Short mmCIF file of N, CA, C and O in Angstrom, two decimals:
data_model
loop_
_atom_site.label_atom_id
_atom_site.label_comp_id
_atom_site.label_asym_id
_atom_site.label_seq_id
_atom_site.Cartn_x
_atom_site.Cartn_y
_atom_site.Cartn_z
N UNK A 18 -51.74 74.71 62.09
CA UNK A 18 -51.48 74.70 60.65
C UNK A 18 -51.66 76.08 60.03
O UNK A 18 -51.71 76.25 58.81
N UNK A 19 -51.74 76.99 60.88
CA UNK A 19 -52.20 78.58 60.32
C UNK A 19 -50.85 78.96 59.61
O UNK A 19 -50.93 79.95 58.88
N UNK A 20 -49.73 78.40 59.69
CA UNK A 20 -48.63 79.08 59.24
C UNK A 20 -48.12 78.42 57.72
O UNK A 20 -47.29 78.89 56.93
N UNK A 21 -48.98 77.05 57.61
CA UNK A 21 -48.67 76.66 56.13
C UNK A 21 -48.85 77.47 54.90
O UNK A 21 -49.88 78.01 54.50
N UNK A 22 -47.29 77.47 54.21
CA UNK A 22 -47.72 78.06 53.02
C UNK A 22 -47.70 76.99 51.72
O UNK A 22 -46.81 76.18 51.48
N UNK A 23 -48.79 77.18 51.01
CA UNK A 23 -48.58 75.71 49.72
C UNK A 23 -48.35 77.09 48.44
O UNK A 23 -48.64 78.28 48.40
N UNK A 24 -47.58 75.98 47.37
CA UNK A 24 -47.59 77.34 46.25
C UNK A 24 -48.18 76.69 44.92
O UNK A 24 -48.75 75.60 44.96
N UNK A 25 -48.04 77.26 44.01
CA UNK A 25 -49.17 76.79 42.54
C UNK A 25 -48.87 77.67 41.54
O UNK A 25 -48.18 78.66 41.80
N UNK A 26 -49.34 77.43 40.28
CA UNK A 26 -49.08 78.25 39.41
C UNK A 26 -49.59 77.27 37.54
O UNK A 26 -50.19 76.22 37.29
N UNK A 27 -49.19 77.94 36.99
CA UNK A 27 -49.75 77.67 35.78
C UNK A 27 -48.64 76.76 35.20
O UNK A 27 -47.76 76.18 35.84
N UNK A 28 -48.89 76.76 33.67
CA UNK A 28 -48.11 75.53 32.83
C UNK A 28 -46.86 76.13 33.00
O UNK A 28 -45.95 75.65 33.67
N UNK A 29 -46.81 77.31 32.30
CA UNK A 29 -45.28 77.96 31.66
C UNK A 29 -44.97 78.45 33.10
O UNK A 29 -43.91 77.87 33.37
N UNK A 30 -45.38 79.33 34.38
CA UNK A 30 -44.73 79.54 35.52
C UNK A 30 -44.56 81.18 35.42
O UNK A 30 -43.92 81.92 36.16
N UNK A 31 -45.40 81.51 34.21
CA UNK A 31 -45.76 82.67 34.24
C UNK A 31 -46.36 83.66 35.53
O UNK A 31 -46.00 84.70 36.08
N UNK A 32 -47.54 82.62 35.67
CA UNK A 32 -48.32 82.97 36.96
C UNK A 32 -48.37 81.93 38.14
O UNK A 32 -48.74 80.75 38.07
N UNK A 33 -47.98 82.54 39.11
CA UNK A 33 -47.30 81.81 40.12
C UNK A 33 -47.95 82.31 41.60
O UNK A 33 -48.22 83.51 41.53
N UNK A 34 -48.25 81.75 42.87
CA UNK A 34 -48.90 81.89 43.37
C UNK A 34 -48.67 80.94 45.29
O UNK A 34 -48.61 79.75 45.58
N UNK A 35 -48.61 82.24 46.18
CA UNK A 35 -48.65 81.24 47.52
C UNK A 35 -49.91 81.37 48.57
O UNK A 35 -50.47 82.42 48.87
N UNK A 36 -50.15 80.32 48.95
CA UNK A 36 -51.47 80.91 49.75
C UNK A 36 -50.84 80.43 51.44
O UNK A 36 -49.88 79.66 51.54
N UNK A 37 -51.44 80.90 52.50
CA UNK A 37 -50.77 80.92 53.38
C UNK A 37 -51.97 80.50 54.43
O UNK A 37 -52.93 81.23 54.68
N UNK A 38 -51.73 79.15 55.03
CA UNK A 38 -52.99 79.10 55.97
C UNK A 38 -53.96 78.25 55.54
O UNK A 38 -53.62 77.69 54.50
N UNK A 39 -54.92 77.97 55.89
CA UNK A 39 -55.53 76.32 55.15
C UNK A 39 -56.71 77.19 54.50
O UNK A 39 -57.15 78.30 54.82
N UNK A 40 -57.00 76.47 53.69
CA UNK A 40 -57.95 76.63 52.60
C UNK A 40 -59.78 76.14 53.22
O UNK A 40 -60.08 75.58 54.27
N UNK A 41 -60.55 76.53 52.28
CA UNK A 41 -62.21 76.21 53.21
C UNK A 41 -62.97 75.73 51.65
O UNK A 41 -62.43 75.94 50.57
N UNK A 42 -64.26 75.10 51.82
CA UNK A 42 -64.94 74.48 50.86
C UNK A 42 -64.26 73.58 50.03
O UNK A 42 -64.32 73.83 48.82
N UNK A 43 -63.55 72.45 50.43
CA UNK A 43 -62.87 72.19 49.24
C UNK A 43 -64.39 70.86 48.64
O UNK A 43 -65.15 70.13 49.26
N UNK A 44 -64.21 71.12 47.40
CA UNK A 44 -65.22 70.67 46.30
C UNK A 44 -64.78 70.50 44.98
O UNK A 44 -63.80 71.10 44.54
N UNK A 45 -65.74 69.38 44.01
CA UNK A 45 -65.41 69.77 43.33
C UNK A 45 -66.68 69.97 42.75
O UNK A 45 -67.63 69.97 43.54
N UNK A 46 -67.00 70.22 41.06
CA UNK A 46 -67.62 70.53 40.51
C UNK A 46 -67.76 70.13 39.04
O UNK A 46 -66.78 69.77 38.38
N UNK A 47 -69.44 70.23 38.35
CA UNK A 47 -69.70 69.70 37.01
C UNK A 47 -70.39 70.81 36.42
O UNK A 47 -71.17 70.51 35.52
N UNK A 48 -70.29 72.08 36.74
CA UNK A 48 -71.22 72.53 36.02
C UNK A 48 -70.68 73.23 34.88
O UNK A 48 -69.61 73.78 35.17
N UNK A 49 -71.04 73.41 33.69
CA UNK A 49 -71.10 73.44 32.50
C UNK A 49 -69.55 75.24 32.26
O UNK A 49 -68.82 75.43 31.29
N UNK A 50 -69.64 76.13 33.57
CA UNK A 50 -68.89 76.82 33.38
C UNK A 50 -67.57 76.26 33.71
O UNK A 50 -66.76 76.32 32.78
N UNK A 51 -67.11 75.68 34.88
CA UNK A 51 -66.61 74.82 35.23
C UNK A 51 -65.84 73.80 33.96
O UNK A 51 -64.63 73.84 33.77
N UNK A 52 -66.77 72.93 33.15
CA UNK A 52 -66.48 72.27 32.47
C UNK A 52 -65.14 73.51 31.35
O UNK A 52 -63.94 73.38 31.13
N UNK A 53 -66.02 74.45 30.99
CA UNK A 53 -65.66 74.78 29.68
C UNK A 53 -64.34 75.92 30.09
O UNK A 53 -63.60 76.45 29.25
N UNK A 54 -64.28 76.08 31.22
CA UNK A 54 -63.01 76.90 31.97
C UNK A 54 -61.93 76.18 32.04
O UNK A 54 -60.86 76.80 32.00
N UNK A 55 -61.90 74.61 32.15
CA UNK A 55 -60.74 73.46 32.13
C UNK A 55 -60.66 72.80 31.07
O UNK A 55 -59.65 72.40 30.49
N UNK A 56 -61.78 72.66 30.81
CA UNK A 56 -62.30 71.42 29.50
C UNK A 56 -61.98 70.03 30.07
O UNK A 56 -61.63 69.04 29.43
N UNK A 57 -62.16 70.15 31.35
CA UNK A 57 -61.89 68.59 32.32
C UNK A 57 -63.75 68.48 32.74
O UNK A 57 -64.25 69.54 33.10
N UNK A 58 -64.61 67.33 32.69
CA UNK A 58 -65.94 67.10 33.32
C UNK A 58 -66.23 67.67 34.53
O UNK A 58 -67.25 68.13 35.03
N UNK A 59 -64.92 67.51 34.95
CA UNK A 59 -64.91 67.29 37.12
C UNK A 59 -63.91 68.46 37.65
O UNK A 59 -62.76 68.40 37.23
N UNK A 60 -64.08 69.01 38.11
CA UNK A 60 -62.80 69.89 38.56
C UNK A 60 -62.94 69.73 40.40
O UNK A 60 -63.94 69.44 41.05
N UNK A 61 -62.05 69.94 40.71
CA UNK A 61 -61.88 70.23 42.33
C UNK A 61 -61.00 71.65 42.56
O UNK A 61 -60.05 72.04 41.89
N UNK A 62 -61.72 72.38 43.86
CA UNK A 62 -61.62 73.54 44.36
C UNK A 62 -61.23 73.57 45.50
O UNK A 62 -61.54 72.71 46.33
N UNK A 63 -60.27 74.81 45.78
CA UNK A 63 -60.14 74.66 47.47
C UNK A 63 -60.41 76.62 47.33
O UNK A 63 -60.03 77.24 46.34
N UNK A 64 -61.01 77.17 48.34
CA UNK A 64 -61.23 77.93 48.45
C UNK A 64 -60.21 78.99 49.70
O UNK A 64 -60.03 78.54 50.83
N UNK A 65 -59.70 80.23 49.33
CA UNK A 65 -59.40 80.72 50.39
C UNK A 65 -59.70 82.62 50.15
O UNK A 65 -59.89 83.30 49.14
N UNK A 66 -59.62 83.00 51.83
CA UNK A 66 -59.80 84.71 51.67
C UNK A 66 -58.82 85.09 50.78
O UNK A 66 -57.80 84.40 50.68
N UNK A 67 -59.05 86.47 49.86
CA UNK A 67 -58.05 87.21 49.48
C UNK A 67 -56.77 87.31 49.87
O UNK A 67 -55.71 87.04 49.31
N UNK A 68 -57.17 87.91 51.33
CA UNK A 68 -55.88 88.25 51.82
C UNK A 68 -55.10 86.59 52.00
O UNK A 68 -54.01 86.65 52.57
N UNK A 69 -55.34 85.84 51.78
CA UNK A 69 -54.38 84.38 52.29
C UNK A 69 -53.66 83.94 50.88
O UNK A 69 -52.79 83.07 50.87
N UNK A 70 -54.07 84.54 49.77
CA UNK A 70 -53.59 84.67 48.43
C UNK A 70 -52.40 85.54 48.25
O UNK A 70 -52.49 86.68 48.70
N UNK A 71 -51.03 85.11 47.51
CA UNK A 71 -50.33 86.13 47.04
C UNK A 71 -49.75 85.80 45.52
O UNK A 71 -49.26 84.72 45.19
N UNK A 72 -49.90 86.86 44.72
CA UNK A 72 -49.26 86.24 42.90
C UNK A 72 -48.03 86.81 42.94
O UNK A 72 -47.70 87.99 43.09
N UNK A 73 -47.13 85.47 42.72
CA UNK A 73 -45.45 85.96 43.01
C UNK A 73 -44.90 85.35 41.25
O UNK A 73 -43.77 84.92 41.02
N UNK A 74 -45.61 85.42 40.59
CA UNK A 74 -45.50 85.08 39.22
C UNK A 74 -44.83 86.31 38.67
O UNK A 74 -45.19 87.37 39.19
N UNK A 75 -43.57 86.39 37.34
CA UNK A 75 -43.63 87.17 36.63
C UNK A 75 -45.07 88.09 36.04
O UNK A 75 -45.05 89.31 35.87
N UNK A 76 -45.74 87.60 35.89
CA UNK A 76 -46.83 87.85 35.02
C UNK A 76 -48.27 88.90 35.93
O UNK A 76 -49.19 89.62 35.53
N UNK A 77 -47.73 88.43 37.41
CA UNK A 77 -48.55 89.09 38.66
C UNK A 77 -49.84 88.45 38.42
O UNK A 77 -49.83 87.24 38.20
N UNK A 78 -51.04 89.13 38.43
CA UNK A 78 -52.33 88.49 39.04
C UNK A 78 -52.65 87.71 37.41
O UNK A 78 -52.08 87.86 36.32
N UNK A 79 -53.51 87.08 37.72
CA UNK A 79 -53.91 86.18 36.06
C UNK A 79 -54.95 86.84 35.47
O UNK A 79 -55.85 87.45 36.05
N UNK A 80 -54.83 86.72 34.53
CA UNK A 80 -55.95 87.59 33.25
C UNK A 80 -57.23 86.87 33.92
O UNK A 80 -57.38 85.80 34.52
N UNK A 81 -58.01 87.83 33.60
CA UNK A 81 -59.40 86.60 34.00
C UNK A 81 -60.85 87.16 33.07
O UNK A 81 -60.70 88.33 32.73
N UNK A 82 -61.73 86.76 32.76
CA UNK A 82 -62.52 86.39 32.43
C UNK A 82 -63.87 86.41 33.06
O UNK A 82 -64.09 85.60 33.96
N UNK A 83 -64.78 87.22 32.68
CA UNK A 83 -66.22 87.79 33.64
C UNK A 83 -67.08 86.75 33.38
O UNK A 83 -67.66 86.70 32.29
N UNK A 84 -67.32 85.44 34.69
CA UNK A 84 -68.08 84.62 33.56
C UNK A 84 -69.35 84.75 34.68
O UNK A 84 -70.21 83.87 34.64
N UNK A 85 -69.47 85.73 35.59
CA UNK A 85 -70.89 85.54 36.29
C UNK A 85 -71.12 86.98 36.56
O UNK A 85 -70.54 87.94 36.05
N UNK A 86 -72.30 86.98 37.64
CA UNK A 86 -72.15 88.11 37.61
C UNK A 86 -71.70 88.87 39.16
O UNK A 86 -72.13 89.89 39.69
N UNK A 87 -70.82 88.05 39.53
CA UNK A 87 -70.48 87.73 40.89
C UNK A 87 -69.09 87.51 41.06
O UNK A 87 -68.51 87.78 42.10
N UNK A 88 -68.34 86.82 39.66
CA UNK A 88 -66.53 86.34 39.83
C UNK A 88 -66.29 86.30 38.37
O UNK A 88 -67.01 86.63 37.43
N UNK A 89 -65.11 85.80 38.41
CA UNK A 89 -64.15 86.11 37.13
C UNK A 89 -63.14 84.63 37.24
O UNK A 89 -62.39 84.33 38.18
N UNK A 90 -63.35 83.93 36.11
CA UNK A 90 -62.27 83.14 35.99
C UNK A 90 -60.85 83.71 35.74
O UNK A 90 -60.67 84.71 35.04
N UNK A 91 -59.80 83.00 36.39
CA UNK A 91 -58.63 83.48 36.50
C UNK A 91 -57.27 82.65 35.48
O UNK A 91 -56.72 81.65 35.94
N UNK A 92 -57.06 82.95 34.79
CA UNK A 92 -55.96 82.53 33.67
C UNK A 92 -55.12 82.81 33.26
O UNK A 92 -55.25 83.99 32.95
N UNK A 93 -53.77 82.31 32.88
CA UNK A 93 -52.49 82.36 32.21
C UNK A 93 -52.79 83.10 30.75
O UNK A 93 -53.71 82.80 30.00
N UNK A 94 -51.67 84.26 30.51
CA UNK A 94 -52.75 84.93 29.35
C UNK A 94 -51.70 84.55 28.65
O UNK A 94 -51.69 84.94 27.48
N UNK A 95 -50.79 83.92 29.00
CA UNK A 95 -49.24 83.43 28.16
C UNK A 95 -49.52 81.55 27.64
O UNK A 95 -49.15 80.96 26.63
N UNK A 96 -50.15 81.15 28.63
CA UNK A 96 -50.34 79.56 28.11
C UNK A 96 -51.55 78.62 27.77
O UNK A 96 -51.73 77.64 27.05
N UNK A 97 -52.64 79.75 29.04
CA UNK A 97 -53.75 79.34 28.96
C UNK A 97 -54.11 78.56 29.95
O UNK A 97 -55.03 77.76 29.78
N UNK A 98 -53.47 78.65 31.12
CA UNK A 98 -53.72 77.34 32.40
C UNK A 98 -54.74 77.93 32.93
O UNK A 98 -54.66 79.11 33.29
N UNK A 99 -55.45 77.48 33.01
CA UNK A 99 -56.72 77.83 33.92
C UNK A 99 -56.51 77.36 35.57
O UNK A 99 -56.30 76.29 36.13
N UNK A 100 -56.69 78.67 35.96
CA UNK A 100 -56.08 78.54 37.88
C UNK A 100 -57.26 78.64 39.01
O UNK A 100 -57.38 77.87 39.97
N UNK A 101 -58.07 79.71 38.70
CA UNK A 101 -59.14 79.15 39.60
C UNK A 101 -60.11 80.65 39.42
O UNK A 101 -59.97 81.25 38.35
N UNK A 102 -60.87 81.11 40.24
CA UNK A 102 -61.85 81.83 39.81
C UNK A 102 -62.04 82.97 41.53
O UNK A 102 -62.43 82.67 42.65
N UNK A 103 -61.39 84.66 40.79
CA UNK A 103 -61.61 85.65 41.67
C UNK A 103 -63.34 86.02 41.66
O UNK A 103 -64.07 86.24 40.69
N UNK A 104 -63.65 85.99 43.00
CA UNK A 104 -65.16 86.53 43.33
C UNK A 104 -64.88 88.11 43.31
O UNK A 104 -63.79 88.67 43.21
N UNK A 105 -65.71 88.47 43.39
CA UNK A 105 -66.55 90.21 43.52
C UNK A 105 -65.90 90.61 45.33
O UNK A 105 -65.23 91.49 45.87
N UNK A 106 -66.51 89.50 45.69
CA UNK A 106 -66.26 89.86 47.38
C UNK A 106 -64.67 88.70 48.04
O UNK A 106 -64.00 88.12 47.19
N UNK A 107 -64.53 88.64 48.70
CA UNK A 107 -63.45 88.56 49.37
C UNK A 107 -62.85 87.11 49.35
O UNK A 107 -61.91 86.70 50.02
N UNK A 108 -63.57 86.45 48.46
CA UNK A 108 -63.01 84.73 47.85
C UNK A 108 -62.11 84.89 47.02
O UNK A 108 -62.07 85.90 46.32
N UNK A 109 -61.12 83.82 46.92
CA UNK A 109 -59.86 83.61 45.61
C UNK A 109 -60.38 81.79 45.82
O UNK A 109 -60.47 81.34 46.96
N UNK A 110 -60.60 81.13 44.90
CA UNK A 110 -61.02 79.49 44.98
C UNK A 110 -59.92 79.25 43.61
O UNK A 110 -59.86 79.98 42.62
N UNK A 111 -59.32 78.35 43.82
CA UNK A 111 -58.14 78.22 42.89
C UNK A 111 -58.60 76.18 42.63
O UNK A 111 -59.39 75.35 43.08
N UNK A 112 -57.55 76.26 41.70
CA UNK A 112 -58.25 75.18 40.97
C UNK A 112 -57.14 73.82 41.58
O UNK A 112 -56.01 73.77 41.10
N UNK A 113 -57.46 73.05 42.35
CA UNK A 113 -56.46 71.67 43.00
C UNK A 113 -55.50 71.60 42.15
O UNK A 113 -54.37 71.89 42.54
N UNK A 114 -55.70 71.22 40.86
CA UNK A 114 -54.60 70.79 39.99
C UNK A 114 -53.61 71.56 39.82
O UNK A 114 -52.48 71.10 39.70
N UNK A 115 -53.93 73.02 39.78
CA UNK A 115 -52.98 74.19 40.21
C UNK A 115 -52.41 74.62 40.76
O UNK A 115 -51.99 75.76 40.58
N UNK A 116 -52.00 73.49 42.20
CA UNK A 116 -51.07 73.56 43.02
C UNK A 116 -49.83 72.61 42.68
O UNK A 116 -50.00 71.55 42.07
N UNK A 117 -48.77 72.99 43.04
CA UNK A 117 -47.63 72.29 43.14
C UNK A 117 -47.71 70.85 43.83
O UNK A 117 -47.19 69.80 43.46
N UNK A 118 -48.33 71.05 44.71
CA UNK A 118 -48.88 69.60 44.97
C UNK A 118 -50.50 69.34 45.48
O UNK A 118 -51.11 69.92 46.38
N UNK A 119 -50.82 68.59 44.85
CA UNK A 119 -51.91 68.73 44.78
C UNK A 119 -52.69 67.65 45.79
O UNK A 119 -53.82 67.90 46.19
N UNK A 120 -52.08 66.56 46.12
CA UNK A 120 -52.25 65.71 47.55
C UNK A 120 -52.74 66.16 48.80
O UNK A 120 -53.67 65.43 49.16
N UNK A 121 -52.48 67.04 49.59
CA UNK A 121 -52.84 67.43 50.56
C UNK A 121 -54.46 66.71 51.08
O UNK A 121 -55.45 66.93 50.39
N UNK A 122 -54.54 65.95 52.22
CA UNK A 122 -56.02 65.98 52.75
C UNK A 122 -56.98 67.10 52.63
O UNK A 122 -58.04 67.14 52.00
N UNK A 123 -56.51 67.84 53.21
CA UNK A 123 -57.50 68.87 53.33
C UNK A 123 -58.06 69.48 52.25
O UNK A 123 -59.07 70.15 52.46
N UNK A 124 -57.39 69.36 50.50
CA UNK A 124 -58.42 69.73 49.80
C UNK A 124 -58.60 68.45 48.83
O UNK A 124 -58.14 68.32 47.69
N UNK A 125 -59.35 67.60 49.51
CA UNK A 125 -60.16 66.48 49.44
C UNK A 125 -61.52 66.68 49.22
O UNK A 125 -61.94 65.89 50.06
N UNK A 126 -62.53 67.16 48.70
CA UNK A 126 -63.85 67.58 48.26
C UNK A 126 -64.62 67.00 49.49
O UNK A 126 -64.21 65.95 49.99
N UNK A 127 -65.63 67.59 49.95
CA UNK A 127 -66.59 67.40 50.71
C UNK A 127 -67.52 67.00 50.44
O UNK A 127 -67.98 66.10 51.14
N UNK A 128 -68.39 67.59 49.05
CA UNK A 128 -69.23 67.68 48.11
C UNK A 128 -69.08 68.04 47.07
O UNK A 128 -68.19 68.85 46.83
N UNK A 129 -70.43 67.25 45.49
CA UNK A 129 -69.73 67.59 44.63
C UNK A 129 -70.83 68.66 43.99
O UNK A 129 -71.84 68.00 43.74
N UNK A 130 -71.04 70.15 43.61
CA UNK A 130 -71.69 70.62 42.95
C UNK A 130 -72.26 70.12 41.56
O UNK A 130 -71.76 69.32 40.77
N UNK A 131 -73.22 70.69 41.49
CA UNK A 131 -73.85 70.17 40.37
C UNK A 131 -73.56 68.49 39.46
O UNK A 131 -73.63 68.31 38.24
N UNK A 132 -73.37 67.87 40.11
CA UNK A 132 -73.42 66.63 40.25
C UNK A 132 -74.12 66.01 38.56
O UNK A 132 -73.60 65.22 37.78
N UNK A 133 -75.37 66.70 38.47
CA UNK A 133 -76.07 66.13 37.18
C UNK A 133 -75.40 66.33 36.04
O UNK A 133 -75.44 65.57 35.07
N UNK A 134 -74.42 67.92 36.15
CA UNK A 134 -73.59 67.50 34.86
C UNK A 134 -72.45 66.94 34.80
O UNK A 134 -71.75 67.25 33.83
N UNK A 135 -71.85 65.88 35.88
CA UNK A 135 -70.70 65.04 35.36
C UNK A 135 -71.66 64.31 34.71
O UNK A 135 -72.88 64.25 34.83
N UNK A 136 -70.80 63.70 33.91
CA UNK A 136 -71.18 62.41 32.56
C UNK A 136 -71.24 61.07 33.15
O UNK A 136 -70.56 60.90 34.16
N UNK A 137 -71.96 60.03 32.69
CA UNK A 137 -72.49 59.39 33.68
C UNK A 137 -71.08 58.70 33.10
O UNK A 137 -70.73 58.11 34.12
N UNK A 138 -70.26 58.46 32.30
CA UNK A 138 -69.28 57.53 31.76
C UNK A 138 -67.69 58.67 32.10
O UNK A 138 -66.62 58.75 31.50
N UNK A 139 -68.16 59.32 33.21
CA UNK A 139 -66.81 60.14 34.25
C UNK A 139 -66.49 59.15 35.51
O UNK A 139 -67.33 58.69 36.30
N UNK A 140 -65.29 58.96 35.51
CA UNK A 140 -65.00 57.77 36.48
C UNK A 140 -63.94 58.33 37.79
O UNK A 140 -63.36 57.71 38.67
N UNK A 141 -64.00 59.55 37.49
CA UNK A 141 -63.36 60.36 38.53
C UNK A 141 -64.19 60.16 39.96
O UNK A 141 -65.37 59.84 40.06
N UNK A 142 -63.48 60.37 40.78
CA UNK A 142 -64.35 60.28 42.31
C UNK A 142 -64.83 61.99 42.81
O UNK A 142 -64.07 62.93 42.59
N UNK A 143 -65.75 62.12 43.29
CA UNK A 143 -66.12 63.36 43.07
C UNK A 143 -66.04 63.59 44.76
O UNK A 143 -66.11 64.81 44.84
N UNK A 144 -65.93 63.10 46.09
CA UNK A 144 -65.81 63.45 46.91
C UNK A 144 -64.54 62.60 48.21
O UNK A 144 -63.87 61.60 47.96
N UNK A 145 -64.54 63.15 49.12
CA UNK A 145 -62.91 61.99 49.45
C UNK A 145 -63.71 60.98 50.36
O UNK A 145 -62.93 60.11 50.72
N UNK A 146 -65.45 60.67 51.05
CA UNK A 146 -65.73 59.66 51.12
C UNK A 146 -66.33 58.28 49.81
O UNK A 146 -66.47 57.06 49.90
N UNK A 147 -66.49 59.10 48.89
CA UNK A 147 -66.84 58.27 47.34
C UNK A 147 -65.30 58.01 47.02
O UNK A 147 -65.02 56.81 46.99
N UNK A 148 -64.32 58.83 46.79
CA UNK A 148 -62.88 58.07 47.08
C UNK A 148 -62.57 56.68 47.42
O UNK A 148 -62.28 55.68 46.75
N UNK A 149 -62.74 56.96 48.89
CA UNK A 149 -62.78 56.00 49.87
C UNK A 149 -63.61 54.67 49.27
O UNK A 149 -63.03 53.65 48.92
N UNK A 150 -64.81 54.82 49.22
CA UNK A 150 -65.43 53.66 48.99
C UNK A 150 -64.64 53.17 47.50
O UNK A 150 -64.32 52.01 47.75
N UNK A 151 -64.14 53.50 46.04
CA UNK A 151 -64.08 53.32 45.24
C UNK A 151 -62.17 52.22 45.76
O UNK A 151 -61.71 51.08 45.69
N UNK A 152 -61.87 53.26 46.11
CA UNK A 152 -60.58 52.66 46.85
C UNK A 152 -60.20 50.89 47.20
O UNK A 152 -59.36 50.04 46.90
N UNK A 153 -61.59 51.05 48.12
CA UNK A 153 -61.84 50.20 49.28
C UNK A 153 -62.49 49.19 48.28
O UNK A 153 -62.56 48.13 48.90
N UNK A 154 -62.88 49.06 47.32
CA UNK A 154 -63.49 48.29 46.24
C UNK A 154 -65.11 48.21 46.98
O UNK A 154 -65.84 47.26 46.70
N UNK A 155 -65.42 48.93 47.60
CA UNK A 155 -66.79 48.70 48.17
C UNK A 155 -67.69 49.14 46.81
O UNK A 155 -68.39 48.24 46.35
N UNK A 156 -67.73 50.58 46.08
CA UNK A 156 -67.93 50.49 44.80
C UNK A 156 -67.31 50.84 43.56
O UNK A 156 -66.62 51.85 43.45
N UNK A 157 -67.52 50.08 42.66
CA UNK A 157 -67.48 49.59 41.27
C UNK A 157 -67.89 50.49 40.08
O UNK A 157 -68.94 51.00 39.69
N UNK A 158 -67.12 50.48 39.84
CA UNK A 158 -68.06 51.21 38.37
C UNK A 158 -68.73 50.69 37.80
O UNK A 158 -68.58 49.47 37.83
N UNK A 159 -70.09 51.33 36.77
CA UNK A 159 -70.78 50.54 35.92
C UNK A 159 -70.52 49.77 35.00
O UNK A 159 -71.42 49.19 34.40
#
């Protein structure tokens, strides 16, 4: 599967994007930067090296935003799509929904970060065995 390329990009298609080769950590996440970077509770991530990243968008790489002190959220400076978040060192983690298709197994969450800040009345599945069980009617929501 080293030769798959998947592609992604923002609302308007401004910023546009292929990554080449499978992706690592896929997760998702609740924590409060997270939240306020999508304005979604839950987000899911697939992570890949730099080099497996390319921006084939009019617009080239996405505006981004210093929100640690370590990476930079990455964004449409034309629509506002929030795409995923450049590190300092050699990570690009782009945001699931920001792919063209967003199905793929493999970025199926493993684990979910910070867990305490999804909302307890978030009914999203936060990993692809909690999926599974929700699926499977094994569990229920409250």
């Amino acid at each position: 599967m080293e030769n798959v390329v998947r592609a992604g990009g923002c609302l308007c298609g401004a910023v546009r994007f292929e990554v080449t080769g499978e992706g690592s950590n896929p997760h998702s996440c609740s924590c409060r930067n997270c939240q306020q970077h999508t304005g979604a509770p839950t987000v899911a991530w697939v992570e890949f090296a730099r080099d497996q990243v390319r921006w084939t968008g009019a617009a080239g790489t996405p505006a981004t935003y210093r929100s640690s002190e370590y990476s930079s959220r990455a964004f449409c400076a034309a629509c506002g799509s929030s795409i995923g978040a450049i590190d300092d060192g050699p990570t690009v983690a782009l945001l699931v929904g920001s792919f063209d298709d967003p199905t793929p197994a493999a970025f199926a969450p493993e684990y979910h970060a910070f867990e305490d800040g999804k909302p307890r009345w978030c009914l999203v599945t936060t990993t692809a065995d909690e999926a599974r069980s929700v699926c499977n009617g094994v569990n229920t929501p409250e």
